Coordinates of C-alpha atoms in Angstrom, one line a residue:
Chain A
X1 CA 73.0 69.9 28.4
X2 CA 76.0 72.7 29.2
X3 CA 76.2 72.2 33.1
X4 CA 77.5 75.1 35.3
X5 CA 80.1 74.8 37.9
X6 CA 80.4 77.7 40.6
X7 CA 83.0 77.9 42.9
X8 CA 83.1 78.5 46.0
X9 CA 79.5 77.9 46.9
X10 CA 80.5 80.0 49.8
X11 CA 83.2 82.8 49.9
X12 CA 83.5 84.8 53.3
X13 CA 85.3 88.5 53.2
X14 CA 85.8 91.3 54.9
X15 CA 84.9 94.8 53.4
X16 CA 87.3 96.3 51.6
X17 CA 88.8 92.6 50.6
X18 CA 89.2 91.9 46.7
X19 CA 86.9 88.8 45.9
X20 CA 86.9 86.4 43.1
X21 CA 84.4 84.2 42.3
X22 CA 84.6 80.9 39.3
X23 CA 82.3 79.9 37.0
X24 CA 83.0 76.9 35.0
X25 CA 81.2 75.3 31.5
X26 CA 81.5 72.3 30.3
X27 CA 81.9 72.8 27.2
X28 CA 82.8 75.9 25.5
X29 CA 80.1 78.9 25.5
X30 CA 82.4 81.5 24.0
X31 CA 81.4 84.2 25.8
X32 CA 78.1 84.4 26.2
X33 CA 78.0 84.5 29.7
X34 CA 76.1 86.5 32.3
X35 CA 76.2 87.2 36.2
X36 CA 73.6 88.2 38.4
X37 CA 73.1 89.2 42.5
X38 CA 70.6 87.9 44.6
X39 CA 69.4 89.6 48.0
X40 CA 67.9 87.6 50.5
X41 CA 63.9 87.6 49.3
X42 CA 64.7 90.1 46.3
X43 CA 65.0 88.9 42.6
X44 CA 68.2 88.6 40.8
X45 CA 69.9 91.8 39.4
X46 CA 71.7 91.7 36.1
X47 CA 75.5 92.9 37.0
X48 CA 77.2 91.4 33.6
X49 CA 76.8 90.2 30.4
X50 CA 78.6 88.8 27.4
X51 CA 81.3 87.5 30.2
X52 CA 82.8 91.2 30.5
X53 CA 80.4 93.8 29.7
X54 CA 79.3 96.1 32.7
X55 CA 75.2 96.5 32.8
X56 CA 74.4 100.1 33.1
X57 CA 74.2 101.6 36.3
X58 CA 76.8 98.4 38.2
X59 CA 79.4 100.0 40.0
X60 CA 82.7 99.8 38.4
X61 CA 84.2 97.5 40.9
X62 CA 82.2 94.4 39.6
X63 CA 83.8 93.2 36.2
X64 CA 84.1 90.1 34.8
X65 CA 86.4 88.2 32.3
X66 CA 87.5 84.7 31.1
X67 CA 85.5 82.8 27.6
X68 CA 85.2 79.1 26.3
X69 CA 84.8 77.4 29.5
X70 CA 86.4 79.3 32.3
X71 CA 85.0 82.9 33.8
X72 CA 85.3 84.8 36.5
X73 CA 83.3 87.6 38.6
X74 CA 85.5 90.0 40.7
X75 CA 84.7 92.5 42.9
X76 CA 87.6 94.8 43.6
X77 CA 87.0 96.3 47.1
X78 CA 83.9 94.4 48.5
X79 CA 81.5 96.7 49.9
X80 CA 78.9 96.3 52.5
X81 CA 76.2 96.0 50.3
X82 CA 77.9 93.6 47.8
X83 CA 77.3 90.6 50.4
X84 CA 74.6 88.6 48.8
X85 CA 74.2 85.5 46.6
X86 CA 75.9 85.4 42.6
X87 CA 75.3 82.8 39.9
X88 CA 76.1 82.5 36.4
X89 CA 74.7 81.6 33.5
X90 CA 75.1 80.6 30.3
X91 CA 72.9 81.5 27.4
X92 CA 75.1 79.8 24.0
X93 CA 71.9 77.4 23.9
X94 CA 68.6 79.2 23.2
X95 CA 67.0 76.3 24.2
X96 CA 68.4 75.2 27.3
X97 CA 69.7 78.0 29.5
X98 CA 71.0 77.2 32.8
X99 CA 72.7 78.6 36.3
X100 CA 75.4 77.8 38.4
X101 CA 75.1 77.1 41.4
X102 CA 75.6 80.2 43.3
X103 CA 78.1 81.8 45.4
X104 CA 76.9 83.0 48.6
X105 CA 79.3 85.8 49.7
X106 CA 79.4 86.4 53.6
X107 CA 80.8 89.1 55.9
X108 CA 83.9 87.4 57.5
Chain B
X1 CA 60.8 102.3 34.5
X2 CA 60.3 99.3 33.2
X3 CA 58.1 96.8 35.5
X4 CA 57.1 93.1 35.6
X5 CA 54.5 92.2 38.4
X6 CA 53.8 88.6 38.7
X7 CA 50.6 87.4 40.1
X8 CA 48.6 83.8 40.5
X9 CA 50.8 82.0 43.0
X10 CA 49.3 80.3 45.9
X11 CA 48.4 76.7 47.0
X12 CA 47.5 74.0 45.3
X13 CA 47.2 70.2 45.4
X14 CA 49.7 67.8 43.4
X15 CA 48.5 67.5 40.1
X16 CA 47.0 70.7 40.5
X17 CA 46.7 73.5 37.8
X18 CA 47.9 77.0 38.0
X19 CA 48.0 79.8 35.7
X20 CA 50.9 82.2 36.5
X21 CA 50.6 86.0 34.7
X22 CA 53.6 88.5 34.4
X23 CA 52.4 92.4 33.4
X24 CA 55.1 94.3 31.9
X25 CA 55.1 98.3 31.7
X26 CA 57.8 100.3 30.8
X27 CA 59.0 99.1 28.0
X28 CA 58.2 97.9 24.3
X29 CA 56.8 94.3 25.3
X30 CA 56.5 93.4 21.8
X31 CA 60.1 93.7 21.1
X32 CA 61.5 91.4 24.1
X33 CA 61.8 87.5 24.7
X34 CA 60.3 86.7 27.8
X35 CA 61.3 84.1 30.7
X36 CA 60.3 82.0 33.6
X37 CA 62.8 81.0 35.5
X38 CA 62.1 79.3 39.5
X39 CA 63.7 79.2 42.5
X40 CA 62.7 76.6 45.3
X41 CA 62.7 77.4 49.2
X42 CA 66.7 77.7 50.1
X43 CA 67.8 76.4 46.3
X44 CA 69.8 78.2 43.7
X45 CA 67.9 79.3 40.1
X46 CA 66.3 77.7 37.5
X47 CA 65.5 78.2 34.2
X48 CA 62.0 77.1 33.4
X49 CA 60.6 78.4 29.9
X50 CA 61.4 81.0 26.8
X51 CA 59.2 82.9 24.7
X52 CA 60.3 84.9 21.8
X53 CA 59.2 88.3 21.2
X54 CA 56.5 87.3 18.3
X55 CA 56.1 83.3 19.9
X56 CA 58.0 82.2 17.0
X57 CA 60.2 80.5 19.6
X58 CA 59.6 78.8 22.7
X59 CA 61.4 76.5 24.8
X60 CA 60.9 74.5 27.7
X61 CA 63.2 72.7 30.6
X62 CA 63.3 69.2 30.6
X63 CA 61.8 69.3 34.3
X64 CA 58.3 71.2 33.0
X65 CA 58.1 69.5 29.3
X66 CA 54.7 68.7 28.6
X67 CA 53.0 70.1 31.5
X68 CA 53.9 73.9 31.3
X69 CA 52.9 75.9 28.9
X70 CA 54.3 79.6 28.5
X71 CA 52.4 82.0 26.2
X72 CA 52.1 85.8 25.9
X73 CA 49.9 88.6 24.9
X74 CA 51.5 91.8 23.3
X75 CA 48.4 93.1 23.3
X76 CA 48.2 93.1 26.9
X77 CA 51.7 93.6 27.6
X78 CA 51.2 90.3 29.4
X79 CA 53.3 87.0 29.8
X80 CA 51.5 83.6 30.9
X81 CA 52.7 80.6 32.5
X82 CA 50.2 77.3 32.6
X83 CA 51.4 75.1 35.1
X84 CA 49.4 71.5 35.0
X85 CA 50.4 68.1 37.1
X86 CA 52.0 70.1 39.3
X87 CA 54.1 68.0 41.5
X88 CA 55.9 69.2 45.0
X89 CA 58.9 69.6 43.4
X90 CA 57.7 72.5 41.3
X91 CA 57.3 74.6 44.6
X92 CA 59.0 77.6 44.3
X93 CA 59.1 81.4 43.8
X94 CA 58.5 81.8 39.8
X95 CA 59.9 84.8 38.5
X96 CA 59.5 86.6 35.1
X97 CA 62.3 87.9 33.5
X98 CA 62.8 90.5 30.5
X99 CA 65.1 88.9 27.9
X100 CA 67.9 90.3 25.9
X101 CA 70.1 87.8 23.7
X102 CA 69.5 84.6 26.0
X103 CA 70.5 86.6 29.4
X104 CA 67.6 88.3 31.7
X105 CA 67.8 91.9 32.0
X106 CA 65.1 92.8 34.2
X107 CA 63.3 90.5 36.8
X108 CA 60.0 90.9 38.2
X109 CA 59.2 90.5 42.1
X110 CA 58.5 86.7 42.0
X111 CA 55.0 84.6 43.3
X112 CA 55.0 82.4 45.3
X113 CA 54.0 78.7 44.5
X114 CA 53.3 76.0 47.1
X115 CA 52.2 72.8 45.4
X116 CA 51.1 70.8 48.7
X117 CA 48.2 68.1 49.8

C-alpha cells in the first residue's frame, strides 16, 4: 500500500497570507498526484492533477509542484473563500488509490 | 453540465444490505471510469471501489473486499454500489466520482449511509 502523509493536519492564515501545504508518499508516485478542496457538507472539488497541472476553471493562485515522493499545494494570496479542507492523492496504483489525511485550513 | 446524483442511502442494521445508485448526465458515461470513494462523520476520504469505462477493470479497498460489489450500466448512464454485511464502520457519506487517469474529476452530491441497530 502507498500511504499518504499530509502536513499540517491544520494550517491557520489570515487572508491575503501565502499558504503551503505538504503531501508526502511513501514510495515514489512520480507525479501522478492530485489535490482536491472540501467545503464543510459539499463534495470534493478537483483543484490539481498530475502534481502541477491547474484544472480548468481553478484560480491561478492554487498551483502545485514537487514528484517521487514529496509535493506541495500553495496558495499564493489566500482568499476568503479558499478556507476549507485539502487532501491529496495518489493514483500511480490503479488498484489501490488512496488520500492523505487532509489539511484543514482556518481563518487565523 | 455534467451531473452525478447519488441515491439509496439511509438506515440499516449491521449486516444489512444496501444498494447505492449514481446517475450521470452530462457527459459520455461510456467513456469514463467510475468511483466510490466514502467519507465517515468528521473523518478524512476514502477510496472505496473502481470501475473501468467498459468493466474490464474493477478494483476494490481492502476494507470492502468481498462484501461490495460495484457495477455500472452504460445503458443507463448509471453506476451501482452493492453494499452487503455492512458493519458500523462503513457509515459514511458515499460519494460517486467521474474518473480521469486514476484521479476524480467530478463528484456527485454524496448519500448518506447509517449502518446502525
Amino acid at each position: 500500500d502507498i500511504q499518504m502523509t499530509q502536513s499540517p493536519s491544520t494550517l491557520s492564515a489570515s487572508v491575503g497570507d501565502r499558504v503551503t501545504i505538504t503531501c508526502r508518499a511513501s514510495q515514489s508516485i512520480s507525479s501522478w498526484l492530485a489535490w482536491y478542496q472540501q467545503k464543510p457538507g459539499k463534495a470534493p472539488k478537483l483543484l490539481i492533477y498530475k502534481a502541477s497541472s491547474l484544472e480548468s476553471g481553478v484560480p491561478s493562485r492554487f498551483s502545485g509542484s514537487g514528484s517521487g515522493t514529496e509535493f506541495t499545494l500553495t496558495i499564493s494570496s489566500l482568499q476568503p473563500d479558499d478556507f476549507a479542507t485539502y487532501y491529496c492523492q495518489q493514483y500511480n496504483s490503479y488498484s489501490e488509490l488512496t488520500f492523505g489525511g487532509g489539511t484543514k485550513v482556518e481563518i487565523k | 453540465e455534467v451531473q452525478l446524483v447519488e441515491s439509496g442511502g439511509g438506515l440499516v442494521k449491521p449486516g444489512g444490505s444496501l444498494r447505492l445508485s449514481c446517475a450521470a448526465s452530462g457527459f459520455t458515461f461510456s467513456s469514463y471510469s467510475m468511483n466510490w470513494v466514502r467519507q465517515a462523520p468528521g473523518k478524512g476520504l476514502e477510496w472505496v471501489s473502481s470501475i473501468s469505462s467498459s468493466s474490464s477493470y474493477i478494483y476494490y479497498a481492502d476494507s470492502v473486499k468481498g462484501r461490495f460489489t460495484i457495477s455500472r450500466d452504460n445503458a443507463k448512464n448509471s453506476l451501482y454500489l452493492q453494499m452487503n454485511s455492512l458493519r458500523a464502520e462503513d457509515t459514511a457519506v458515499y460519494y460517486c466520482a467521474r474518473g480521469k487517469v486514476g484521479y476524480m474529476s467530478r463528484w456527485g452530491q454524496g448519500t448518506l449511509v447509517t449502518v446502525s441497530s
